[in-house]
PDB file of C-alpha atoms in Angstrom:
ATOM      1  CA  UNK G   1       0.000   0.000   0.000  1.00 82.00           C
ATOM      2  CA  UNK G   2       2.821   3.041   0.830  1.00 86.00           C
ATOM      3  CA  UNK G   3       4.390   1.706  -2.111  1.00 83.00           C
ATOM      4  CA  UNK G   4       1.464   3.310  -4.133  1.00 89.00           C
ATOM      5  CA  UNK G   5       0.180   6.295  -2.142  1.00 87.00           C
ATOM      6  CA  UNK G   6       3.805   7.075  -0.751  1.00 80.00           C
ATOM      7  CA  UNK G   7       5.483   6.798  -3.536  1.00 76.00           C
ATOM      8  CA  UNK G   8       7.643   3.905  -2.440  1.00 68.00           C
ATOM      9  CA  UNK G   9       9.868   1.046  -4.564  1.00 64.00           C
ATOM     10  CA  UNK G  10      10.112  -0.716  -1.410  1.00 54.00           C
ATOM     11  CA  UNK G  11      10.549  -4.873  -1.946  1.00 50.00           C
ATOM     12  CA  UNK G  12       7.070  -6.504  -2.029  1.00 46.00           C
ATOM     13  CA  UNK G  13       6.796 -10.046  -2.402  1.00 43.00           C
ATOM     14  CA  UNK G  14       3.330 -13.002  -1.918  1.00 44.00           C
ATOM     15  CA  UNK G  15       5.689 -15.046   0.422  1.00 37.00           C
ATOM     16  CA  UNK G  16       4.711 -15.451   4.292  1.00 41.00           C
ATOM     17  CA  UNK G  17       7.860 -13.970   5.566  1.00 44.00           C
ATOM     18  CA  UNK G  18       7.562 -10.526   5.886  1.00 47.00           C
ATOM     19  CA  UNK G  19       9.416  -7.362   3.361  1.00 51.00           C
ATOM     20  CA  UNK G  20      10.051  -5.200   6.473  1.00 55.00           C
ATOM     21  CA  UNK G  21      11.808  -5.818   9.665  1.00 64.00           C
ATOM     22  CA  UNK G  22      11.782  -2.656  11.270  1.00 80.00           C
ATOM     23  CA  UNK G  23      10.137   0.593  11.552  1.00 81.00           C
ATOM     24  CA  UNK G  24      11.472   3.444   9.087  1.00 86.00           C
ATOM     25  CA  UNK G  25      10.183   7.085   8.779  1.00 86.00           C
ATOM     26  CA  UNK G  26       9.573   7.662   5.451  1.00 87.00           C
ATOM     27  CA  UNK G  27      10.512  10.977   3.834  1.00 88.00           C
ATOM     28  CA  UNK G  28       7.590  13.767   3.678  1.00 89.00           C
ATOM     29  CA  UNK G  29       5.650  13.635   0.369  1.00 89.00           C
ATOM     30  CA  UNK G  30       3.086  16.362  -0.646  1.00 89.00           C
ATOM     31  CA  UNK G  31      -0.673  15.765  -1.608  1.00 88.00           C
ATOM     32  CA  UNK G  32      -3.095  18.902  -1.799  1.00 85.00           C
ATOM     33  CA  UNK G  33      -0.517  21.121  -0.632  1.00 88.00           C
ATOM     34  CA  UNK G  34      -0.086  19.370   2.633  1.00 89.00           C
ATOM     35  CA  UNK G  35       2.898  17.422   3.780  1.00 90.00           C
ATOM     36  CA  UNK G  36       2.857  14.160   5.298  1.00 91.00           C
ATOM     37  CA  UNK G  37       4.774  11.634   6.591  1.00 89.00           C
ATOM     38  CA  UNK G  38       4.255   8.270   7.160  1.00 91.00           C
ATOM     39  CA  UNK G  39       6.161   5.421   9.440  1.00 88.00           C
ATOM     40  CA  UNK G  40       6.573   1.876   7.323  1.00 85.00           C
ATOM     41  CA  UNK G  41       6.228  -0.704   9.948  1.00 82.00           C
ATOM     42  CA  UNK G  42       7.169  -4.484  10.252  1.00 76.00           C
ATOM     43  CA  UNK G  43       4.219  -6.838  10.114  1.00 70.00           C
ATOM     44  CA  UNK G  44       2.977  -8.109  13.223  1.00 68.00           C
ATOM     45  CA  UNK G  45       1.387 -12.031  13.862  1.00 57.00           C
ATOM     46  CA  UNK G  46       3.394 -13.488  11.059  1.00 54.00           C
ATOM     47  CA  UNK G  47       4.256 -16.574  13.377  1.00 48.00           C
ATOM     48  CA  UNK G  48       7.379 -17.572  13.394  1.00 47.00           C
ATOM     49  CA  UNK G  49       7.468 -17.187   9.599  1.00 52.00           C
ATOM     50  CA  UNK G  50       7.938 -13.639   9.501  1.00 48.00           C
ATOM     51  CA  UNK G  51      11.445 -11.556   9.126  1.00 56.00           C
ATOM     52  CA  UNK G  52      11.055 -11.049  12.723  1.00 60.00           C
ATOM     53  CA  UNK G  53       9.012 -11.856  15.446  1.00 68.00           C
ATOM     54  CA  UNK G  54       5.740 -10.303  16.734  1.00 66.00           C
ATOM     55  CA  UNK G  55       6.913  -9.512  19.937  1.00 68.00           C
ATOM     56  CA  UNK G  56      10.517  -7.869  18.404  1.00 74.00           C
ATOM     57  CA  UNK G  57       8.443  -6.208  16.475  1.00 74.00           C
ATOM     58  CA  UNK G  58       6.093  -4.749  18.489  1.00 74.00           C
ATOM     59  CA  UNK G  59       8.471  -3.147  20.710  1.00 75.00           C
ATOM     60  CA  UNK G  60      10.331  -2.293  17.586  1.00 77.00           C
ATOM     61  CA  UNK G  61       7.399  -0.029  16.668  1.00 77.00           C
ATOM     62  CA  UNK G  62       6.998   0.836  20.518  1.00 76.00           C
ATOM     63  CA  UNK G  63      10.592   2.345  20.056  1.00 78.00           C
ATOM     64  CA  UNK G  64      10.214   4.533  17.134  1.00 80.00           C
ATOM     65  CA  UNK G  65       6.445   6.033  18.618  1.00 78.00           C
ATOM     66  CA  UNK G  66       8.923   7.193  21.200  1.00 75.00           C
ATOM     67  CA  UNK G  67      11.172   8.465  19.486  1.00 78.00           C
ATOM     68  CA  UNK G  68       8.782  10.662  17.873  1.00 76.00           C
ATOM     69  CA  UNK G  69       7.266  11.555  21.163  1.00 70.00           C
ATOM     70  CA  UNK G  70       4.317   9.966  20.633  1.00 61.00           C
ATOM     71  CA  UNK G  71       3.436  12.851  18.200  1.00 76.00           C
ATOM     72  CA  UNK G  72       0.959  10.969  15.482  1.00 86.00           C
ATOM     73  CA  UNK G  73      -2.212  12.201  12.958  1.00 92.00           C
ATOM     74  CA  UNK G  74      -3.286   9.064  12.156  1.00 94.00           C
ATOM     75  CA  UNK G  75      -3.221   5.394  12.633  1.00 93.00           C
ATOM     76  CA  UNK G  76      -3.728   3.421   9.432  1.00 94.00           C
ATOM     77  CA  UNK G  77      -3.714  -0.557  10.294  1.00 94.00           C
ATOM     78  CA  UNK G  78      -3.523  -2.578   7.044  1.00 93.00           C
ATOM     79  CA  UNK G  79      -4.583  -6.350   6.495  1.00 92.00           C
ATOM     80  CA  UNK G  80      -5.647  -8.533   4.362  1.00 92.00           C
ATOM     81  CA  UNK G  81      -9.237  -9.722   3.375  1.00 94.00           C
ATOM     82  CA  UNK G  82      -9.908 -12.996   4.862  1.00 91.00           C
ATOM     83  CA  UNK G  83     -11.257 -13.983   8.604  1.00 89.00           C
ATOM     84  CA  UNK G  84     -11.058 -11.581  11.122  1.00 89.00           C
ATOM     85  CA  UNK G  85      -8.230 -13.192  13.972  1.00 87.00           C
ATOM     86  CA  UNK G  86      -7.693 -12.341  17.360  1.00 85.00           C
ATOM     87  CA  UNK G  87      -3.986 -10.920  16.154  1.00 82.00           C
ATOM     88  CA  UNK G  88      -6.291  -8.503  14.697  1.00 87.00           C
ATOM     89  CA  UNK G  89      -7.984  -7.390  17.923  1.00 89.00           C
ATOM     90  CA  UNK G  90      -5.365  -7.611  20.047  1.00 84.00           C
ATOM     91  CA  UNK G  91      -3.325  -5.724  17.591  1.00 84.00           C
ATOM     92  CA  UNK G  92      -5.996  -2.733  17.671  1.00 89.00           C
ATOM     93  CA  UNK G  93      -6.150  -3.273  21.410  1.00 86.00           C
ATOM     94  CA  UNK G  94      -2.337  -2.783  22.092  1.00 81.00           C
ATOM     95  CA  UNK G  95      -2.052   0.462  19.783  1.00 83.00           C
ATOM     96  CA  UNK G  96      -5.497   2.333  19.632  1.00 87.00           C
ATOM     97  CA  UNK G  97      -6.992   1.122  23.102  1.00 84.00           C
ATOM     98  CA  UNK G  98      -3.893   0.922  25.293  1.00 78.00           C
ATOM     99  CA  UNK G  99      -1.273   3.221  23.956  1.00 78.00           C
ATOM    100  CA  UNK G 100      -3.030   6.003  22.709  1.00 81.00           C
ATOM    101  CA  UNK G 101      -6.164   5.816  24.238  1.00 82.00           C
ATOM    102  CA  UNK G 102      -9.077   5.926  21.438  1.00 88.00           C
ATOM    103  CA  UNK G 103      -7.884   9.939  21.179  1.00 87.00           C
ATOM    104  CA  UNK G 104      -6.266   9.903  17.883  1.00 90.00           C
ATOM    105  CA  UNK G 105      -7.913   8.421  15.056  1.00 94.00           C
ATOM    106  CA  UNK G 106      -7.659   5.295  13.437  1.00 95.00           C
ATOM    107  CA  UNK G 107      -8.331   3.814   9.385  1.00 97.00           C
ATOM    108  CA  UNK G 108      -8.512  -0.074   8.395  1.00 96.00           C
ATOM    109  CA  UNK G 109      -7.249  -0.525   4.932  1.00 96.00           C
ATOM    110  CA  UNK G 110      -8.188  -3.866   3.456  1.00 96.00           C
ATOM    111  CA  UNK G 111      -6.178  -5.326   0.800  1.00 95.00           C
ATOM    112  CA  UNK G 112      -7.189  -8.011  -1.885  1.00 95.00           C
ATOM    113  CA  UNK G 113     -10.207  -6.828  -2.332  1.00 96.00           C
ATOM    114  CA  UNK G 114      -9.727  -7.403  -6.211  1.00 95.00           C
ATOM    115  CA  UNK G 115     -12.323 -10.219  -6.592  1.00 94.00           C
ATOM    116  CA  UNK G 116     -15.400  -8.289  -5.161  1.00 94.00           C
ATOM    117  CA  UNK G 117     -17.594  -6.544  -7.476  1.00 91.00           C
ATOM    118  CA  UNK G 118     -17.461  -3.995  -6.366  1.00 92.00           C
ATOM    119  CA  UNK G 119     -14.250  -3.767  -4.297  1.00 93.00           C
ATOM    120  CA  UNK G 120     -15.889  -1.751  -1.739  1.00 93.00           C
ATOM    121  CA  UNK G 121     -18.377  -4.929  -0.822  1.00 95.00           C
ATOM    122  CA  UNK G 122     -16.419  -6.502   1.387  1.00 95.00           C
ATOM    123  CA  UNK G 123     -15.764  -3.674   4.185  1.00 95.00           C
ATOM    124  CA  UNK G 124     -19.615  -2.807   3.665  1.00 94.00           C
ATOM    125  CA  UNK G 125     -20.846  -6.150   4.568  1.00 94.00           C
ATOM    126  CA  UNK G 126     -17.978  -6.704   7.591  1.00 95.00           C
ATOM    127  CA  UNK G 127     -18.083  -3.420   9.034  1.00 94.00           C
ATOM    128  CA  UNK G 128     -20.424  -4.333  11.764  1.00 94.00           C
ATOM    129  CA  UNK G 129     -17.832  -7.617  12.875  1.00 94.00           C
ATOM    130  CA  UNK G 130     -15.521  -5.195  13.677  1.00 95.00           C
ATOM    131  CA  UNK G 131     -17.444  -3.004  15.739  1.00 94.00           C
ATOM    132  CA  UNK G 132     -19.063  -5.983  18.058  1.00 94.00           C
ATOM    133  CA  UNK G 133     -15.366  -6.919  18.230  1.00 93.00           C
ATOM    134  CA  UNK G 134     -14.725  -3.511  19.693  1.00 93.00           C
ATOM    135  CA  UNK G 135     -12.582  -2.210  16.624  1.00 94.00           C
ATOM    136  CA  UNK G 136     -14.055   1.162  16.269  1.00 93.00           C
ATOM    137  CA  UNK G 137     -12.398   2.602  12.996  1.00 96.00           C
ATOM    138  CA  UNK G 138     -13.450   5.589  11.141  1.00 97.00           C
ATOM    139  CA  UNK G 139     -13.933   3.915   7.920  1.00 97.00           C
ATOM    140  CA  UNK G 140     -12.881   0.318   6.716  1.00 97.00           C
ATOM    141  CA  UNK G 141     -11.215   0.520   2.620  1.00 97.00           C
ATOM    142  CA  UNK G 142     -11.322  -2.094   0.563  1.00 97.00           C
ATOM    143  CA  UNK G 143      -8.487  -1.989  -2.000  1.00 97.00           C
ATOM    144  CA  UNK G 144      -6.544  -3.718  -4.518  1.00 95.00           C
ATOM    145  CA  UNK G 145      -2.658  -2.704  -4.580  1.00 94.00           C
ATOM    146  CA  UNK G 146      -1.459  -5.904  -6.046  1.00 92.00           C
ATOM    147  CA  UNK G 147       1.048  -4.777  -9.540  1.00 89.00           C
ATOM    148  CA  UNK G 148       1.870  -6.188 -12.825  1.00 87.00           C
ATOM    149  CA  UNK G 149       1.882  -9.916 -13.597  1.00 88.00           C
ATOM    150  CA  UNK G 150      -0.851 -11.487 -16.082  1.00 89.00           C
ATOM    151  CA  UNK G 151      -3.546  -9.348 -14.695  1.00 90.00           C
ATOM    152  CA  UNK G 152      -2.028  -5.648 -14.551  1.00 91.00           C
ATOM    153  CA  UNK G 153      -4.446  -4.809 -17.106  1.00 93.00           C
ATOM    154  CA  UNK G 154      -7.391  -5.551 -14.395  1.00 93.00           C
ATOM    155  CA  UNK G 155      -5.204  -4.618 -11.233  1.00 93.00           C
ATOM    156  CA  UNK G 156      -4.240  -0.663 -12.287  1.00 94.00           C
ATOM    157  CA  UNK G 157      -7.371   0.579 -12.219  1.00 95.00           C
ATOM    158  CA  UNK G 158      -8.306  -1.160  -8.804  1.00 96.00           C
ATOM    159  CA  UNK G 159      -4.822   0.078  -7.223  1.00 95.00           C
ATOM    160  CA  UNK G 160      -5.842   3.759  -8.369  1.00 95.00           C
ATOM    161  CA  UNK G 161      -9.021   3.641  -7.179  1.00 96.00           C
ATOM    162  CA  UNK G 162      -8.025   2.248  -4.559  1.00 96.00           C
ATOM    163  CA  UNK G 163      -5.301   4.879  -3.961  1.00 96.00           C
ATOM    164  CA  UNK G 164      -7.960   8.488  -4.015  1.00 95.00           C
ATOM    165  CA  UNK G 165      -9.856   6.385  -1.592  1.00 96.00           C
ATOM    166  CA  UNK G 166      -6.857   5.886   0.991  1.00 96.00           C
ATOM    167  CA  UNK G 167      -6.075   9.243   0.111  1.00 96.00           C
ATOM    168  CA  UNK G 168      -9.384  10.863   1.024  1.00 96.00           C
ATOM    169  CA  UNK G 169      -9.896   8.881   4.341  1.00 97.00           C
ATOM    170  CA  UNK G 170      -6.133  10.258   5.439  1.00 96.00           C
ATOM    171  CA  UNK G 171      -7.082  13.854   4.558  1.00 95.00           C
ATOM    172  CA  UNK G 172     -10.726  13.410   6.348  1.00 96.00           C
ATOM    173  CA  UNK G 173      -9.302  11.808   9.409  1.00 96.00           C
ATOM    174  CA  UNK G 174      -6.297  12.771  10.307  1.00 94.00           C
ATOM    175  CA  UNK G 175      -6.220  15.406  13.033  1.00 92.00           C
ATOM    176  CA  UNK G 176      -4.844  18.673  12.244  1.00 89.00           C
ATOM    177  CA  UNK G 177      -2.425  19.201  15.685  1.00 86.00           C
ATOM    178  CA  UNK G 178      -0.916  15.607  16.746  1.00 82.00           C
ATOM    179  CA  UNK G 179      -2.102  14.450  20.283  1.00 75.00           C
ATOM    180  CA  UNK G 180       0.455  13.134  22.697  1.00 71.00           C
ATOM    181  CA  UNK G 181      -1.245   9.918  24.401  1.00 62.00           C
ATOM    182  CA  UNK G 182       1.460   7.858  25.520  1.00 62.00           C
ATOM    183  CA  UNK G 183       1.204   4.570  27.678  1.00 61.00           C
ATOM    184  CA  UNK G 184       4.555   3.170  27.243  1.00 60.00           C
ATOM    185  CA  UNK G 185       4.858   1.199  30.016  1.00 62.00           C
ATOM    186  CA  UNK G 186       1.611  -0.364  29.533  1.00 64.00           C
ATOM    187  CA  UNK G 187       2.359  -1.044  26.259  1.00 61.00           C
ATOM    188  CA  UNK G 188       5.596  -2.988  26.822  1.00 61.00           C
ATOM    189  CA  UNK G 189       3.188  -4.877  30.050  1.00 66.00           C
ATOM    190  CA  UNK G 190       0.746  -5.936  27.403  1.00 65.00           C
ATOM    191  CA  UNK G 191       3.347  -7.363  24.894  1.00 61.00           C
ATOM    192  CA  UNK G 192       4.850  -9.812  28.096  1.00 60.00           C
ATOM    193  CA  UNK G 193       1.053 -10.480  28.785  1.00 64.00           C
ATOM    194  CA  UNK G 194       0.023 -11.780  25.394  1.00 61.00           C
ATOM    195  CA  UNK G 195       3.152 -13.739  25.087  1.00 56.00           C
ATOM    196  CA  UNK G 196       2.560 -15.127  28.457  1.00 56.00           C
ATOM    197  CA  UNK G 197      -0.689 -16.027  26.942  1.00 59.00           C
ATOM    198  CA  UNK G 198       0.984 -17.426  23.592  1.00 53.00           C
ATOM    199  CA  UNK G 199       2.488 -19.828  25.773  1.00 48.00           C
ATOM    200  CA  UNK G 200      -0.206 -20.999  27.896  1.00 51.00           C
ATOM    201  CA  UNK G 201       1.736 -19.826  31.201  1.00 46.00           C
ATOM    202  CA  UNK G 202      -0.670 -20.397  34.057  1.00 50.00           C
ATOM    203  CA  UNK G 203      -1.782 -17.123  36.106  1.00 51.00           C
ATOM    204  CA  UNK G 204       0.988 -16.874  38.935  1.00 47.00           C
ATOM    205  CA  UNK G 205       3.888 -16.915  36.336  1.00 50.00           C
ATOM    206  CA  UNK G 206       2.201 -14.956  33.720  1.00 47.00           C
ATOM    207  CA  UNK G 207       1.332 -11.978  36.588  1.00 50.00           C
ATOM    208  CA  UNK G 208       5.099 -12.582  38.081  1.00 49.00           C
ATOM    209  CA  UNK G 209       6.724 -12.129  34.997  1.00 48.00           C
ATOM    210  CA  UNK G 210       5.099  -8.998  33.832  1.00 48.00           C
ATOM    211  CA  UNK G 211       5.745  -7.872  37.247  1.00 49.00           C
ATOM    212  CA  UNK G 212       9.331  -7.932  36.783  1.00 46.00           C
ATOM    213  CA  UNK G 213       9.402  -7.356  33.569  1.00 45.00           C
ATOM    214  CA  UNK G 214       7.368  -4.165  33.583  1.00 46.00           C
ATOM    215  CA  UNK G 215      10.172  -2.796  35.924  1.00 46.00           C
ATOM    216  CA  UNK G 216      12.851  -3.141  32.710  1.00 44.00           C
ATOM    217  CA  UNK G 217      14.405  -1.159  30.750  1.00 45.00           C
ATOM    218  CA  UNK G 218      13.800  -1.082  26.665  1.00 48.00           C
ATOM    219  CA  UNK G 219      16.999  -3.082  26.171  1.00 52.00           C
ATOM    220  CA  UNK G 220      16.023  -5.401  29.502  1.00 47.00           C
ATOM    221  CA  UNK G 221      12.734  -6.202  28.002  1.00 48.00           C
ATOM    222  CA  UNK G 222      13.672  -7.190  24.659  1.00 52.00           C
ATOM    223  CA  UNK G 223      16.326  -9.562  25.908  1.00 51.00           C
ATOM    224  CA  UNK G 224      13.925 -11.781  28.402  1.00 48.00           C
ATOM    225  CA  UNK G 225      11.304 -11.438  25.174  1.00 48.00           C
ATOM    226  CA  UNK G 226      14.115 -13.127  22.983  1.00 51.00           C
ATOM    227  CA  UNK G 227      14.432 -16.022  25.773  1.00 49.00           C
ATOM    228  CA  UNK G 228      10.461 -16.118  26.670  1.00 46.00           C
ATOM    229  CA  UNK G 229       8.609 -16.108  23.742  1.00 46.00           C
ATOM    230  CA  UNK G 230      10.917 -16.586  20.398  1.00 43.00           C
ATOM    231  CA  UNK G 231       8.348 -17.758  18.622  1.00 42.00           C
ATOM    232  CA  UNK G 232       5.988 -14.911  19.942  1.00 40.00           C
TER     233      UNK G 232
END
């Protein structure tokens, strides 16, 4: 998707393992006289085929929000059509919920959308599933950004229709000052929490070791999640 409406050549590939393995601000582009930038992030819930794993890259993302103070417009989550997963919720939970506190506005972009006629179908007829699982986006988009191969012909027109419509939902939602919501510490507790969970850790260890764990540094934190949940 930033390929297209960022103006991107990064590497995009059908395989399971993941194109990016960490978080990169991307250099400010212009639309309608307005400059934005936008923050390429690694995939998250790609098991353990992914370049990296959830939970590295979770707090991978965690780092750069900080970073950047915290200072965000817009959250655009991106996935794919299909069943909706838990990943997905908790996903929503960790960023919208916990770390930023439903105060700064949030976009679902769904992607291969190409076989519904018309693309826009799919989010009409789901949008209610994600609202009785407590995802409260603005808008849901479906979209087609898949490129060249035997059906180009059929996939341009999708990917720039699909393109305006990302691009009007970013220029309707996003706020106009950022908002500073930050909940870092809660955020790195939840990411010990679900992998605790991953793992089927009863209770007792699972509220011990977030405990302790909660007390760590960044750099603490990410070394106990490389020996607690690699596969996280």
């Amino acid at each position: 998707m930033l390929n297209e409406i960022a103006h991107q050549t990064s590497n995009v590939h059908s395989w399971a393992t993941g194109c990016t393995s960490k978080s990169v601000l991307l250099d400010p582009i212009e639309e309608g006289g307005i400059s934005y930038r936008f923050i390429d992030t690694p995939g998250l819930y790609e098991r353990n085929e992914g370049t990296i794993t959830s939970g590295q890259a979770i707090l991978d993302i965690l780092d750069m929000i900080r970073s950047l103070q915290g200072a965000l417009h817009l959250l655009i989550f991106v996935t794919r059509i299909g069943t909706l997963h838990q990943s997905t919720k908790d996903c929503y939970d960790l960023f919208a919920n916990l770390l930023f506190e439903n105060r700064i506005p949030a976009i679902c972009v769904i992607t291969g959308c190409e076989n519904e006629d018309p693309m826009s179908v799919w989010a009409s007829k789901n949008e209610q599933l994600f609202h009785e699982n407590g995802m409260r986006f603005k808008i849901l988009i479906s979209t087609c950004f898949a490129k060249d191969g035997p059906f180009e012909i059929a996939y341009k027109p999708l990917r720039e229709e699909s393109t305006r419509n990302v691009w009007h939902a970013i220029r309707q939602y996003s706020l106009q000052q950022p908002i500073t919501v930050l909940n870092m510490s809660d955020a790195y507790q939840q990411v010990i929490t679900q992998s605790c969970r991953a793992l089927h850790f009863d209770d007792v260890c699972s509220v011990g070791l977030t405990k302790l764990l909660s007390r760590a540094t960044r750099t603490e934190t990410d070394k106990h999640m490389d020996h607690v949940s690699p596969q996280y």
